[in-house]
Amino acid sequence: MNQAELRVVTIDGPAGAGKSSVARSLAARLGWRLLDTGAMYRAVTFAALRDHADLTCDDELGSLAERVSVRLANGSVYLDDEDVTGRIRSVEVTRASRYLADNPRVRARLVRWQRDFADDHEVVAEGRDQGTVVFPQAFCKFFLTASLEARGMRRFAEFQARGEAIDFETVLGDLERRDRHDEARAIAPMRPADDAIVVDSTGLSLDEVVDRIEGVVRRRLESIKRPQTAVGR
Ligand code: C5P
């Protein structure tokens, strides 16, 4: 196994499964950087809405993604050096993100940024396609899931905390539609990598999930650093 493979932990899974919180906490515990790829798709979506782009025009979205720059730094998201961290979490951006996520040119651009980000850092990468497409050689891959109810409750609490008025049924409907779309996408559909460990976070606290994942990561790192001496040598 080479060094590049050792530097990346991937956490994929559906919306509301707790990927962001788990990935952030795991990255802090390991002292690694967090690569929140959903934030990248959201930032480009924000740019498309801001510029009144035609969301059904593949060429327009592709050119937009190649024109703007998205940067993740110190827990914030920058679009052309403007801090858009709070604004990319709105219901409008969330709903429109599928148009950008379905676009091959947008994906190609974002995959380049994601690989560049991991080029000189150890990263915990979270998204939908990190273990399958972006970092197929990652040494440790997880697919984090939870029941629809549990995911809906989490998302609902997040909206409430931000003071956004939305009812629970709408949150559930949006989640279901987004997951179905992410799974059915022709390019980079959301699915567990063949070598991913599936973790169901239903009924578990954030710390319990992170403990479990961190345990696996540290054991793998140890076993890779100290390969067993071959018998007879
Ligand atoms: O994870 P988050 O909810 O912030 O992602 C927003 C949207 O971006 C998702 O619904 C998905 O369509 C898209 N996405 C993606 N590939 C990723 C991360 C996010 O297609 N690696």
Short mmCIF file of C-alpha atoms and ligand atoms in Angstrom, two decimals:
data_model
loop_
_atom_site.label_atom_id
_atom_site.label_comp_id
_atom_site.label_asym_id
_atom_site.label_seq_id
_atom_site.Cartn_x
_atom_site.Cartn_y
_atom_site.Cartn_z
CA MET A 1 0.00 0.00 0.00
CA ASN A 2 1.46 3.39 -0.94
CA GLN A 3 1.43 6.60 1.10
CA ALA A 4 -1.33 8.28 -0.90
CA GLU A 5 -3.72 5.52 0.08
CA LEU A 6 -2.85 6.03 3.72
CA ARG A 7 -3.87 9.62 3.77
CA VAL A 8 -7.59 9.40 3.08
CA VAL A 9 -10.58 8.20 5.07
CA THR A 10 -13.85 8.41 3.13
CA ILE A 11 -17.32 8.76 4.63
CA ASP A 12 -20.18 8.56 2.14
CA GLY A 13 -23.89 8.22 2.71
CA PRO A 14 -27.34 9.76 2.39
CA ALA A 15 -28.41 13.21 3.59
CA GLY A 16 -28.92 13.62 7.32
CA ALA A 17 -27.00 10.48 8.34
CA GLY A 18 -24.62 12.65 10.34
CA LYS A 19 -21.69 12.53 7.89
CA SER A 20 -20.66 16.16 8.41
CA SER A 21 -20.61 16.03 12.22
CA VAL A 22 -18.94 12.61 12.26
CA ALA A 23 -16.34 13.61 9.66
CA ARG A 24 -15.59 16.90 11.44
CA SER A 25 -15.17 15.20 14.80
CA LEU A 26 -13.08 12.36 13.36
CA ALA A 27 -10.83 14.82 11.52
CA ALA A 28 -10.29 16.77 14.77
CA ARG A 29 -9.45 13.59 16.70
CA LEU A 30 -6.96 12.42 14.06
CA GLY A 31 -5.56 15.91 13.49
CA TRP A 32 -6.46 15.58 9.79
CA ARG A 33 -8.26 18.04 7.52
CA LEU A 34 -11.94 17.84 6.70
CA LEU A 35 -12.97 17.71 3.05
CA ASP A 36 -16.70 18.54 2.97
CA THR A 37 -17.51 17.86 -0.68
CA GLY A 38 -21.24 18.61 -0.24
CA ALA A 39 -20.21 22.17 0.66
CA MET A 40 -18.39 22.40 -2.70
CA TYR A 41 -21.51 21.33 -4.64
CA ARG A 42 -23.53 23.77 -2.54
CA ALA A 43 -21.14 26.67 -3.20
CA VAL A 44 -21.30 26.15 -6.98
CA THR A 45 -25.10 25.86 -6.70
CA PHE A 46 -25.15 29.13 -4.77
CA ALA A 47 -23.17 30.77 -7.59
CA ALA A 48 -25.63 29.43 -10.18
CA LEU A 49 -28.63 30.81 -8.28
CA ARG A 50 -26.89 34.13 -7.67
CA ASP A 51 -26.11 34.48 -11.39
CA HIS A 52 -29.65 33.37 -12.38
CA ALA A 53 -28.15 30.57 -14.46
CA ASP A 54 -30.49 28.28 -16.38
CA LEU A 55 -30.35 25.17 -14.19
CA THR A 56 -31.48 22.98 -17.07
CA CYS A 57 -28.64 24.10 -19.36
CA ASP A 58 -25.66 21.72 -19.00
CA ASP A 59 -23.27 24.02 -20.88
CA GLU A 60 -24.10 27.04 -18.75
CA LEU A 61 -23.57 25.12 -15.50
CA GLY A 62 -20.37 23.53 -16.79
CA SER A 63 -18.89 26.91 -17.77
CA LEU A 64 -19.92 28.42 -14.45
CA ALA A 65 -18.12 25.69 -12.50
CA GLU A 66 -14.99 26.27 -14.57
CA ARG A 67 -15.18 30.06 -14.03
CA VAL A 68 -15.64 30.24 -10.25
CA SER A 69 -13.34 29.01 -7.53
CA VAL A 70 -14.38 27.24 -4.35
CA ARG A 71 -12.08 26.97 -1.37
CA LEU A 72 -12.48 25.27 2.01
CA ALA A 73 -10.41 26.83 4.79
CA ASN A 74 -10.66 26.79 8.59
CA GLY A 75 -14.17 25.38 8.59
CA SER A 76 -15.45 28.03 6.16
CA VAL A 77 -16.44 27.85 2.50
CA TYR A 78 -15.28 30.54 0.08
CA LEU A 79 -16.71 31.25 -3.34
CA ASP A 80 -14.22 33.47 -5.20
CA ASP A 81 -12.88 34.60 -1.81
CA GLU A 82 -16.35 35.49 -0.49
CA ASP A 83 -17.37 33.63 2.67
CA VAL A 84 -20.63 31.80 1.81
CA THR A 85 -20.56 29.28 4.69
CA GLY A 86 -23.99 30.15 6.11
CA ARG A 87 -25.76 30.92 2.85
CA ILE A 88 -25.11 27.56 1.16
CA ARG A 89 -27.29 25.73 3.74
CA SER A 90 -30.60 27.26 2.64
CA VAL A 91 -33.53 25.16 1.40
CA GLU A 92 -33.21 26.79 -2.06
CA VAL A 93 -29.55 25.79 -2.44
CA THR A 94 -30.27 22.30 -1.11
CA ARG A 95 -33.07 21.74 -3.63
CA ALA A 96 -31.18 23.18 -6.61
CA SER A 97 -27.95 21.27 -5.86
CA ARG A 98 -29.09 18.24 -7.86
CA TYR A 99 -28.78 20.13 -11.15
CA LEU A 100 -25.12 20.80 -10.47
CA ALA A 101 -24.49 17.34 -9.01
CA ASP A 102 -25.85 15.70 -12.19
CA ASN A 103 -23.59 17.69 -14.48
CA PRO A 104 -20.46 15.81 -15.70
CA ARG A 105 -18.37 18.99 -16.23
CA VAL A 106 -19.25 20.28 -12.77
CA ARG A 107 -18.37 16.92 -11.24
CA ALA A 108 -15.08 16.71 -13.13
CA ARG A 109 -14.09 20.18 -11.89
CA LEU A 110 -15.02 19.41 -8.30
CA VAL A 111 -13.27 16.04 -8.34
CA ARG A 112 -10.06 17.85 -9.40
CA TRP A 113 -10.39 20.29 -6.48
CA GLN A 114 -11.07 17.40 -4.10
CA ARG A 115 -8.00 15.43 -5.20
CA ASP A 116 -5.86 18.58 -5.07
CA PHE A 117 -7.05 19.21 -1.51
CA ALA A 118 -5.89 15.73 -0.51
CA ASP A 119 -2.65 16.02 -2.43
CA ASP A 120 -0.58 17.37 0.42
CA HIS A 121 -2.81 16.69 3.42
CA GLU A 122 -4.25 13.80 5.35
CA VAL A 123 -8.00 14.11 4.94
CA VAL A 124 -11.35 12.82 6.08
CA ALA A 125 -13.45 13.20 2.92
CA GLU A 126 -17.22 13.14 3.14
CA GLY A 127 -19.83 13.07 0.38
CA ARG A 128 -21.57 10.60 -1.90
CA ASP A 129 -18.80 9.36 -4.21
CA GLN A 130 -15.62 9.69 -2.18
CA GLY A 131 -14.95 5.96 -1.74
CA THR A 132 -16.24 4.94 -5.17
CA VAL A 133 -14.97 7.61 -7.57
CA VAL A 134 -12.77 10.28 -6.02
CA PHE A 135 -10.51 8.20 -3.76
CA PRO A 136 -10.96 4.56 -4.79
CA GLN A 137 -7.57 3.76 -3.19
CA ALA A 138 -8.45 5.23 0.24
CA PHE A 139 -7.25 2.88 2.97
CA CYS A 140 -10.39 3.19 5.07
CA LYS A 141 -13.91 3.70 3.71
CA PHE A 142 -17.22 4.07 5.49
CA PHE A 143 -20.82 4.35 4.37
CA LEU A 144 -22.82 6.07 7.08
CA THR A 145 -26.55 5.57 7.09
CA ALA A 146 -29.57 5.85 9.42
CA SER A 147 -33.33 5.33 9.24
CA LEU A 148 -35.28 7.94 7.26
CA GLU A 149 -37.02 9.02 10.50
CA ALA A 150 -33.73 9.56 12.34
CA ARG A 151 -32.26 11.47 9.40
CA GLY A 152 -35.39 13.61 9.09
CA MET A 153 -35.27 14.47 12.80
CA ARG A 154 -31.64 15.57 12.52
CA ARG A 155 -32.25 17.77 9.49
CA PHE A 156 -35.41 19.23 11.07
CA ALA A 157 -33.45 20.15 14.23
CA GLU A 158 -30.78 21.83 12.07
CA PHE A 159 -33.38 23.97 10.28
CA GLN A 160 -34.98 24.90 13.60
CA ALA A 161 -31.62 25.86 15.09
CA ARG A 162 -31.07 28.21 12.15
CA GLY A 163 -34.57 29.67 12.59
CA GLU A 164 -35.79 28.44 9.17
CA ALA A 165 -39.53 27.77 9.17
CA ILE A 166 -40.15 24.35 7.60
CA ASP A 167 -42.37 21.46 8.68
CA PHE A 168 -41.19 17.93 9.40
CA GLU A 169 -43.12 16.33 6.50
CA THR A 170 -41.47 18.71 4.03
CA VAL A 171 -38.03 17.87 5.43
CA LEU A 172 -38.76 14.13 5.09
CA GLY A 173 -40.08 14.54 1.54
CA ASP A 174 -37.01 16.58 0.50
CA LEU A 175 -34.65 14.00 2.03
CA GLU A 176 -36.32 11.08 0.29
CA ARG A 177 -36.38 12.81 -3.07
CA ARG A 178 -32.72 13.86 -2.77
CA ASP A 179 -31.57 10.35 -1.79
CA ARG A 180 -33.50 8.72 -4.62
CA HIS A 181 -31.97 11.19 -7.03
CA ASP A 182 -28.43 10.74 -5.66
CA GLU A 183 -28.79 6.93 -5.93
CA ALA A 184 -30.20 6.99 -9.46
CA ARG A 185 -27.76 9.51 -10.92
CA ALA A 186 -26.11 8.30 -14.15
CA ILE A 187 -22.72 9.69 -13.07
CA ALA A 188 -21.14 8.87 -9.69
CA PRO A 189 -24.32 7.56 -8.04
CA MET A 190 -24.38 7.33 -4.26
CA ARG A 191 -23.58 3.78 -3.15
CA PRO A 192 -21.23 2.08 -0.71
CA ALA A 193 -17.86 1.16 -2.21
CA ASP A 194 -17.36 -2.63 -2.32
CA ASP A 195 -14.75 -2.31 0.43
CA ALA A 196 -16.67 0.19 2.58
CA ILE A 197 -17.81 -0.58 6.12
CA VAL A 198 -21.50 0.28 6.50
CA VAL A 199 -22.29 2.02 9.80
CA ASP A 200 -25.92 2.56 10.85
CA SER A 201 -26.07 5.58 13.17
CA THR A 202 -29.75 5.15 14.11
CA GLY A 203 -30.04 5.41 17.89
CA LEU A 204 -26.32 6.13 18.37
CA SER A 205 -24.89 9.38 19.70
CA LEU A 206 -22.35 11.33 17.66
CA ASP A 207 -19.56 10.23 20.00
CA GLU A 208 -20.58 6.57 19.76
CA VAL A 209 -20.40 6.69 15.96
CA VAL A 210 -17.07 8.53 15.96
CA ASP A 211 -15.62 6.13 18.58
CA ARG A 212 -16.53 3.19 16.37
CA ILE A 213 -15.10 4.70 13.19
CA GLU A 214 -11.97 6.07 14.88
CA GLY A 215 -11.30 2.62 16.36
CA VAL A 216 -11.32 1.03 12.91
CA VAL A 217 -9.12 3.78 11.43
CA ARG A 218 -6.51 3.59 14.19
CA ARG A 219 -6.35 -0.22 14.07
CA ARG A 220 -5.83 -0.10 10.31
CA LEU A 221 -3.17 2.58 10.59
CA GLU A 222 -1.36 0.49 13.22
CA SER A 223 -1.51 -2.71 11.21
CA ILE A 224 -0.22 -0.93 8.11
CA LYS A 225 2.64 0.76 9.98
CA ARG A 226 3.67 -2.48 11.66
CA PRO A 227 3.32 -5.24 9.08
CA GLN A 228 3.73 -8.71 10.58
CA THR A 229 7.19 -10.16 10.09
CA ALA A 230 7.07 -12.99 7.60
CA VAL A 231 7.71 -16.43 9.17
CA GLY A 232 11.17 -17.90 8.44
CA ARG A 233 12.86 -14.61 7.58
O1 C5P B 1 -23.88 16.55 1.68
P1 C5P B 1 -24.73 17.72 1.26
O2 C5P B 1 -26.17 17.59 1.67
O3 C5P B 1 -24.16 19.04 1.68
O4 C5P B 1 -24.68 17.69 -0.34
C1 C5P B 1 -25.47 18.53 -1.15
C2 C5P B 1 -25.75 17.83 -2.48
O5 C5P B 1 -24.55 17.77 -3.24
C3 C5P B 1 -26.23 16.37 -2.36
O6 C5P B 1 -27.63 16.25 -2.34
C4 C5P B 1 -25.68 15.70 -3.59
O7 C5P B 1 -26.62 15.76 -4.65
C5 C5P B 1 -24.48 16.54 -3.96
N1 C5P B 1 -23.23 15.85 -3.66
C6 C5P B 1 -22.71 14.98 -4.59
N2 C5P B 1 -21.50 14.38 -4.39
C7 C5P B 1 -20.80 14.61 -3.26
C8 C5P B 1 -21.32 15.48 -2.28
C9 C5P B 1 -22.55 16.08 -2.51
O8 C5P B 1 -23.34 14.74 -5.63
N3 C5P B 1 -19.60 14.03 -3.11
#
